[in-house]
CSV table of C-alpha atoms in Angstrom, one decimal:
chain,number,residue,atom,x,y,z
I,743,MET,CA,4.2,-109.5,-217.0
I,744,LYS,CA,5.2,-112.0,-214.2
I,745,ILE,CA,2.9,-114.6,-213.0
I,746,LYS,CA,3.2,-117.3,-210.3
I,747,SER,CA,3.3,-120.8,-211.8
I,748,ASN,CA,4.3,-124.1,-210.2
I,749,GLY,CA,5.8,-122.1,-207.2
I,750,ILE,CA,8.1,-119.8,-209.2
I,751,ASP,CA,7.9,-116.6,-211.2
I,752,ILE,CA,7.3,-117.0,-214.9
I,753,GLU,CA,7.6,-114.0,-217.4
I,754,VAL,CA,4.7,-114.0,-219.9
I,755,GLU,CA,3.8,-112.1,-223.0
I,756,ASP,CA,0.1,-112.5,-223.8
I,757,SER,CA,-1.4,-110.9,-226.9
I,758,GLY,CA,-4.8,-111.0,-225.2
I,759,ALA,CA,-3.8,-109.5,-221.9
I,760,ASP,CA,-6.1,-106.5,-222.4
I,761,GLY,CA,-9.1,-108.7,-223.0
I,762,SER,CA,-9.5,-107.7,-226.6
I,763,GLN,CA,-8.9,-111.3,-227.9
I,764,ALA,CA,-11.5,-113.1,-225.7
I,765,GLY,CA,-12.9,-116.1,-227.4
I,766,ARG,CA,-9.9,-116.5,-229.8
I,767,PRO,CA,-8.2,-119.9,-229.8
I,768,VAL,CA,-4.9,-119.8,-228.0
I,769,ALA,CA,-1.5,-120.7,-229.3
I,770,LEU,CA,1.0,-121.4,-226.4
I,771,LEU,CA,4.5,-121.1,-227.8
I,772,ILE,CA,7.4,-122.8,-225.8
I,773,MET,CA,10.9,-121.8,-226.7
I,774,GLY,CA,14.0,-124.0,-226.7
I,775,LEU,CA,17.2,-124.5,-224.6
I,776,GLY,CA,18.5,-121.3,-223.1
I,777,MET,CA,16.3,-119.2,-225.4
I,778,GLN,CA,13.9,-116.4,-224.3
I,779,LEU,CA,10.4,-115.7,-225.4
I,780,VAL,CA,11.7,-112.8,-227.5
I,781,ALA,CA,13.5,-115.5,-229.7
I,782,TRP,CA,10.1,-116.3,-231.3
I,783,PRO,CA,10.4,-114.5,-234.8
I,784,PRO,CA,8.0,-111.6,-235.0
I,785,ALA,CA,6.8,-112.8,-238.4
I,786,MET,CA,5.7,-116.1,-236.8
I,787,VAL,CA,3.8,-114.4,-234.0
I,788,GLN,CA,2.2,-111.9,-236.4
I,789,SER,CA,1.1,-114.7,-238.7
I,790,LEU,CA,-0.7,-116.4,-235.8
I,791,LEU,CA,-2.3,-113.1,-234.8
I,792,ASP,CA,-3.4,-112.4,-238.3
I,793,ALA,CA,-5.0,-115.8,-238.5
I,794,GLY,CA,-7.1,-115.1,-235.4
I,795,TYR,CA,-5.1,-116.7,-232.6
I,796,ARG,CA,-4.3,-115.3,-229.2
I,797,VAL,CA,-0.6,-115.9,-228.7
I,798,VAL,CA,1.0,-116.7,-225.3
I,799,ARG,CA,4.7,-116.9,-224.9
I,800,HIS,CA,6.8,-117.3,-221.7
I,801,ASP,CA,10.4,-117.5,-220.6
I,802,ASN,CA,11.1,-121.0,-219.3
I,803,ARG,CA,12.4,-121.3,-215.8
I,804,ASP,CA,16.1,-120.4,-215.4
I,805,VAL,CA,16.3,-118.1,-218.4
I,806,GLY,CA,15.1,-114.7,-219.4
I,807,LEU,CA,13.1,-112.8,-216.8
I,808,SER,CA,11.6,-115.9,-215.1
I,809,SER,CA,13.0,-117.3,-211.8
I,810,HIS,CA,16.7,-118.0,-211.8
I,811,LEU,CA,17.3,-121.2,-209.8
I,812,ASP,CA,21.0,-120.6,-208.9
I,813,HIS,CA,20.5,-122.2,-205.5
I,814,LEU,CA,20.3,-125.5,-207.3
I,815,GLY,CA,24.0,-125.3,-208.2
I,816,VAL,CA,26.1,-125.8,-211.3
I,817,PRO,CA,25.6,-129.2,-213.0
I,818,ASN,CA,28.5,-131.4,-214.1
I,819,LEU,CA,27.5,-132.1,-217.7
I,820,ILE,CA,30.5,-134.3,-218.4
I,821,TRP,CA,29.6,-136.7,-215.6
I,822,ALA,CA,25.9,-136.6,-216.6
I,823,GLY,CA,26.8,-137.3,-220.3
I,824,LEU,CA,28.9,-140.3,-219.2
I,825,GLN,CA,26.1,-141.6,-217.1
I,826,HIS,CA,23.7,-141.3,-220.0
I,827,LYS,CA,26.1,-143.0,-222.3
I,828,LEU,CA,26.4,-146.0,-219.9
I,829,GLY,CA,22.7,-146.3,-219.7
I,830,PHE,CA,22.0,-144.6,-216.4
I,831,THR,CA,19.7,-141.7,-215.8
I,832,PRO,CA,21.5,-138.6,-214.5
I,833,ARG,CA,20.1,-136.7,-211.5
I,834,ALA,CA,18.9,-133.3,-212.5
I,835,PRO,CA,17.9,-130.4,-210.2
I,836,TYR,CA,14.5,-130.3,-212.1
I,837,SER,CA,12.9,-132.1,-214.9
I,838,VAL,CA,11.3,-131.4,-218.3
I,839,HIS,CA,8.1,-132.5,-216.6
I,840,ASP,CA,8.6,-129.7,-214.1
I,841,MET,CA,9.0,-127.3,-217.0
I,842,ALA,CA,5.8,-128.6,-218.5
I,843,LEU,CA,4.0,-128.0,-215.2
I,844,ASP,CA,5.3,-124.4,-215.5
I,845,ALA,CA,3.6,-124.0,-218.9
I,846,ILE,CA,0.4,-125.6,-217.6
I,847,GLY,CA,0.5,-123.1,-214.7
I,848,VAL,CA,0.8,-120.3,-217.2
I,849,LEU,CA,-2.5,-121.4,-218.8
I,850,ASP,CA,-4.0,-121.7,-215.3
I,851,ALA,CA,-3.0,-118.2,-214.3
I,852,LEU,CA,-4.4,-116.7,-217.5
I,853,GLY,CA,-7.7,-118.7,-217.2
I,854,ILE,CA,-7.1,-120.6,-220.4
I,855,ALA,CA,-8.8,-124.0,-220.5
I,856,ARG,CA,-7.2,-125.3,-223.7
I,857,ALA,CA,-4.5,-124.3,-226.1
I,858,HIS,CA,-2.7,-125.3,-229.3
I,859,VAL,CA,0.8,-126.1,-227.8
I,860,VAL,CA,3.8,-125.3,-230.1
I,861,GLY,CA,7.3,-126.1,-229.0
I,862,VAL,CA,10.7,-125.6,-230.6
I,863,SER,CA,13.7,-127.9,-229.8
I,864,MET,CA,13.7,-128.3,-226.0
I,865,GLY,CA,10.4,-126.5,-226.2
I,866,GLY,CA,9.1,-129.4,-228.3
I,867,MET,CA,10.1,-131.8,-225.5
I,868,ILE,CA,8.3,-129.6,-223.0
I,869,ALA,CA,5.2,-129.5,-225.3
I,870,GLN,CA,5.2,-133.3,-225.5
I,871,ARG,CA,5.3,-133.4,-221.7
I,872,VAL,CA,2.4,-130.9,-221.5
I,873,ALA,CA,0.4,-133.2,-223.8
I,874,LEU,CA,1.2,-136.2,-221.5
I,875,ALA,CA,0.6,-134.4,-218.2
I,876,ALA,CA,-2.6,-132.6,-219.1
I,877,PRO,CA,-4.2,-134.0,-222.3
I,878,GLU,CA,-7.5,-132.3,-221.6
I,879,ARG,CA,-5.6,-128.9,-221.9
I,880,VAL,CA,-4.0,-129.5,-225.3
I,881,GLN,CA,-6.1,-128.9,-228.4
I,882,SER,CA,-3.2,-129.8,-230.7
I,883,LEU,CA,0.5,-130.4,-230.4
I,884,THR,CA,3.2,-129.1,-232.8
I,885,SER,CA,6.8,-130.3,-232.2
I,886,ILE,CA,9.4,-128.4,-234.2
I,887,MET,CA,13.1,-129.5,-234.6
I,888,SER,CA,12.7,-131.6,-231.5
I,889,SER,CA,13.1,-135.2,-230.4
I,890,SER,CA,11.5,-138.1,-228.5
I,891,GLY,CA,14.7,-138.4,-226.5
I,892,ALA,CA,14.9,-142.1,-227.3
I,893,ARG,CA,18.3,-143.8,-226.8
I,894,GLY,CA,20.1,-144.8,-230.0
I,895,LEU,CA,19.0,-141.7,-232.0
I,896,PRO,CA,21.8,-140.0,-234.0
I,897,ASN,CA,23.9,-137.5,-232.1
I,898,PRO,CA,24.7,-133.9,-233.1
I,899,ASP,CA,27.6,-133.3,-235.4
I,900,PRO,CA,30.8,-133.2,-233.3
I,901,SER,CA,31.5,-129.6,-234.5
I,902,VAL,CA,28.1,-128.6,-233.2
I,903,ILE,CA,28.7,-130.2,-229.8
I,904,LYS,CA,32.0,-128.3,-229.6
I,905,ALA,CA,30.2,-125.0,-230.4
I,906,LEU,CA,27.4,-125.7,-228.0
I,907,LEU,CA,29.7,-126.5,-225.1
I,908,SER,CA,32.1,-123.6,-225.7
I,909,ARG,CA,32.0,-120.4,-223.7
I,910,PRO,CA,32.3,-116.7,-224.6
I,911,ALA,CA,35.8,-115.2,-224.2
I,912,SER,CA,34.3,-113.0,-221.4
I,913,SER,CA,30.9,-111.8,-220.2
I,914,ALA,CA,31.3,-108.6,-222.1
I,915,PRO,CA,28.3,-108.2,-224.5
I,916,ALA,CA,30.5,-108.1,-227.6
I,917,ASP,CA,32.2,-111.4,-226.6
I,918,VAL,CA,28.8,-113.0,-225.8
I,919,VAL,CA,27.4,-111.9,-229.1
I,920,ASP,CA,30.5,-113.3,-230.9
I,921,HIS,CA,30.0,-116.6,-229.2
I,922,TYR,CA,26.3,-116.9,-230.2
I,923,VAL,CA,27.0,-115.9,-233.8
I,924,ARG,CA,29.5,-118.8,-234.0
I,925,LEU,CA,26.9,-121.2,-232.4
I,926,PHE,CA,24.0,-120.1,-234.6
I,927,THR,CA,26.2,-120.3,-237.7
I,928,ALA,CA,27.1,-123.8,-236.8
I,929,ILE,CA,23.5,-125.0,-236.3
I,930,GLY,CA,21.9,-122.7,-238.8
I,931,SER,CA,19.9,-123.5,-242.0
I,932,PRO,CA,22.3,-123.9,-245.0
I,933,ASP,CA,19.6,-122.9,-247.5
I,934,PHE,CA,18.1,-120.0,-245.5
I,935,THR,CA,20.9,-117.7,-244.3
I,936,VAL,CA,20.5,-114.6,-242.2
I,937,PRO,CA,22.6,-111.4,-242.8
I,938,GLN,CA,25.2,-111.3,-240.0
I,939,ALA,CA,24.3,-107.8,-239.0
I,940,ASP,CA,20.6,-108.9,-238.5
I,941,LEU,CA,21.8,-111.9,-236.5
I,942,ARG,CA,24.1,-109.8,-234.3
I,943,GLU,CA,21.3,-107.3,-233.6
I,944,ARG,CA,18.9,-110.0,-232.6
I,945,ILE,CA,21.4,-111.7,-230.3
I,946,LEU,CA,22.4,-108.5,-228.7
I,947,ALA,CA,18.8,-107.7,-227.9
I,948,GLY,CA,18.5,-111.0,-226.1
I,949,VAL,CA,21.8,-110.6,-224.2
I,950,GLU,CA,20.8,-107.2,-223.0
I,951,ARG,CA,17.5,-108.5,-221.8
I,952,SER,CA,19.0,-111.4,-219.9
I,953,PHE,CA,22.1,-113.7,-220.0
I,954,ARG,CA,22.0,-116.7,-217.8
I,955,PRO,CA,24.4,-119.4,-219.0
I,956,VAL,CA,24.2,-121.5,-215.8
I,957,GLY,CA,20.5,-121.7,-216.2
I,958,THR,CA,21.0,-123.1,-219.6
I,959,LEU,CA,23.3,-125.8,-218.2
I,960,ARG,CA,20.6,-126.8,-215.7
I,961,GLN,CA,18.0,-126.9,-218.6
I,962,MET,CA,20.4,-129.1,-220.6
I,963,LEU,CA,20.8,-131.5,-217.7
I,964,ALA,CA,17.0,-131.8,-217.5
I,965,VAL,CA,16.9,-132.8,-221.1
I,966,VAL,CA,19.6,-135.4,-220.7
I,967,ALA,CA,17.8,-136.8,-217.7
I,968,ASP,CA,14.4,-137.1,-219.5
I,969,THR,CA,15.1,-140.7,-220.6
I,970,GLY,CA,11.6,-142.1,-220.3
I,971,ARG,CA,9.6,-139.8,-222.5
I,972,ALA,CA,10.0,-141.8,-225.7
I,973,ASP,CA,8.1,-144.8,-224.2
I,974,GLU,CA,5.3,-142.5,-223.0
I,975,LEU,CA,4.7,-140.7,-226.4
I,976,PRO,CA,2.2,-143.4,-227.6
I,977,ARG,CA,-0.2,-142.1,-224.9
I,978,ILE,CA,-0.5,-138.7,-226.7
I,979,SER,CA,-3.9,-138.6,-228.3
I,980,CYS,CA,-4.2,-135.0,-229.6
I,981,PRO,CA,-3.7,-134.1,-233.2
I,982,THR,CA,0.1,-133.8,-233.6
I,983,LEU,CA,2.3,-132.2,-236.3
I,984,VAL,CA,6.0,-132.8,-236.3
I,985,LEU,CA,8.1,-130.3,-238.3
I,986,HIS,CA,11.9,-130.9,-238.8
I,987,GLY,CA,14.7,-129.6,-240.9
I,988,ARG,CA,16.3,-132.2,-243.2
I,989,SER,CA,19.7,-130.4,-242.6
I,990,ASP,CA,19.5,-130.1,-238.8
I,991,PRO,CA,23.0,-130.7,-237.5
I,992,LEU,CA,22.0,-130.4,-233.8
I,993,VAL,CA,18.9,-132.5,-233.6
I,994,PRO,CA,19.2,-134.8,-236.7
I,995,TYR,CA,16.1,-135.4,-238.9
I,996,ALA,CA,15.8,-138.9,-237.6
I,997,CYS,CA,14.9,-137.5,-234.2
I,998,GLY,CA,11.8,-135.9,-235.7
I,999,GLU,CA,10.9,-139.0,-237.6
I,1000,ASP,CA,11.1,-141.0,-234.4
I,1001,THR,CA,8.9,-138.6,-232.5
I,1002,ALA,CA,6.2,-138.8,-235.3
I,1003,ARG,CA,6.5,-142.6,-235.4
I,1004,ARG,CA,5.8,-142.9,-231.6
I,1005,ILE,CA,2.8,-140.5,-231.5
I,1006,PRO,CA,-0.4,-142.1,-232.9
I,1007,GLY,CA,-1.6,-140.3,-236.0
I,1008,ALA,CA,1.2,-137.7,-236.0
I,1009,LYS,CA,1.9,-136.0,-239.3
I,1010,MET,CA,5.6,-135.7,-240.2
I,1011,VAL,CA,6.8,-132.8,-242.4
I,1012,GLY,CA,10.4,-132.5,-243.4
I,1013,ILE,CA,11.7,-129.1,-244.7
I,1014,ASP,CA,14.6,-129.2,-247.1
I,1015,GLY,CA,17.6,-126.9,-246.3
I,1016,MET,CA,16.3,-126.2,-242.8
I,1017,GLY,CA,18.8,-126.5,-239.9
I,1018,HIS,CA,18.2,-125.7,-236.2
I,1019,ASP,CA,17.1,-122.1,-236.4
I,1020,LEU,CA,14.2,-120.0,-237.5
I,1021,PRO,CA,15.3,-117.6,-240.2
I,1022,PRO,CA,12.6,-115.9,-242.3
I,1023,GLY,CA,12.6,-118.4,-245.1
I,1024,VAL,CA,12.2,-121.3,-242.7
I,1025,VAL,CA,9.4,-119.4,-240.8
I,1026,ALA,CA,7.5,-119.0,-244.1
I,1027,HIS,CA,7.6,-122.8,-244.7
I,1028,ILE,CA,6.7,-123.6,-241.1
I,1029,MET,CA,3.7,-121.3,-241.1
I,1030,VAL,CA,2.1,-122.9,-244.1
I,1031,HIS,CA,2.0,-126.3,-242.3
I,1032,LEU,CA,1.4,-124.9,-238.8
I,1033,LEU,CA,-1.6,-122.8,-239.8
I,1034,ALA,CA,-3.1,-125.6,-241.8
I,1035,HIS,CA,-2.7,-127.9,-238.8
I,1036,LEU,CA,-4.3,-125.5,-236.4
I,1037,GLN,CA,-7.1,-124.6,-238.8
I,1038,ALA,CA,-7.9,-128.3,-239.4
I,1039,GLN,CA,-8.6,-128.7,-235.7
I,1040,ALA,CA,-11.0,-125.8,-235.8
I,1041,ALA,CA,-12.8,-127.3,-238.8
I,1042,ASP,CA,-13.1,-130.7,-237.1
I,1043,GLN,CA,-14.7,-129.0,-234.1
I,1044,ALA,CA,-17.1,-126.8,-236.1
């Protein structure tokens, strides 16, 4: 369903939309760069539902079925990257803070006062911004395979940057799927592989739902321009869990460690053999820690 949030249309999936889950604690799931709400693994969503949570997911602005902001133009990432390297803050058409306000608007539209906010990769950055912008709305924060955005943190592996910035041979679905198979193979978990047939099927389903590469570029520029978040993280006061793969080639493990170090009382959990994806084996490990984290907050409030 579409809702109005922060002045734009946001596509939302709400497991409690029919009213049957009234009173359940809410888990708001925020996906990463260029990814749609359908990228959340069904096993992860089902585990939360089975544990008694109402699960809310949404497409971030500029991807999926949410508003596409093409009137904002095509960003020059090479120039933005050079500015960032020289210590300047690039100008972006919108900010990670704006995307956080979109997520808060989702809660507003659904009448949800507080939620456990869970973000993956760029979604973790948005989740951090939600906790900064509206601390009274965040029951707990979980930042997965994400970063504080602090200058001086390790960069992605060069081969991963090349894969990330490459483009499909054409806009034909088969070429787009081939492109994303190469990308997900480059950033994937070395100890938790996914059969290629399953990977291709999942990617194709997402491509057929929506394919907005220019929106992804605008999101990427928002991330590059979010240079002040690291210094703000000490203001986060909610219980925080940071989960990160020790084999992440896109957002190196040190980025997760830095996030946890900056947020008072944050718990850091490293997962061996996990890269920058959510295959079934990784999800199984994540859910052990995530459910324990969420349930600890319920126990504290009992």
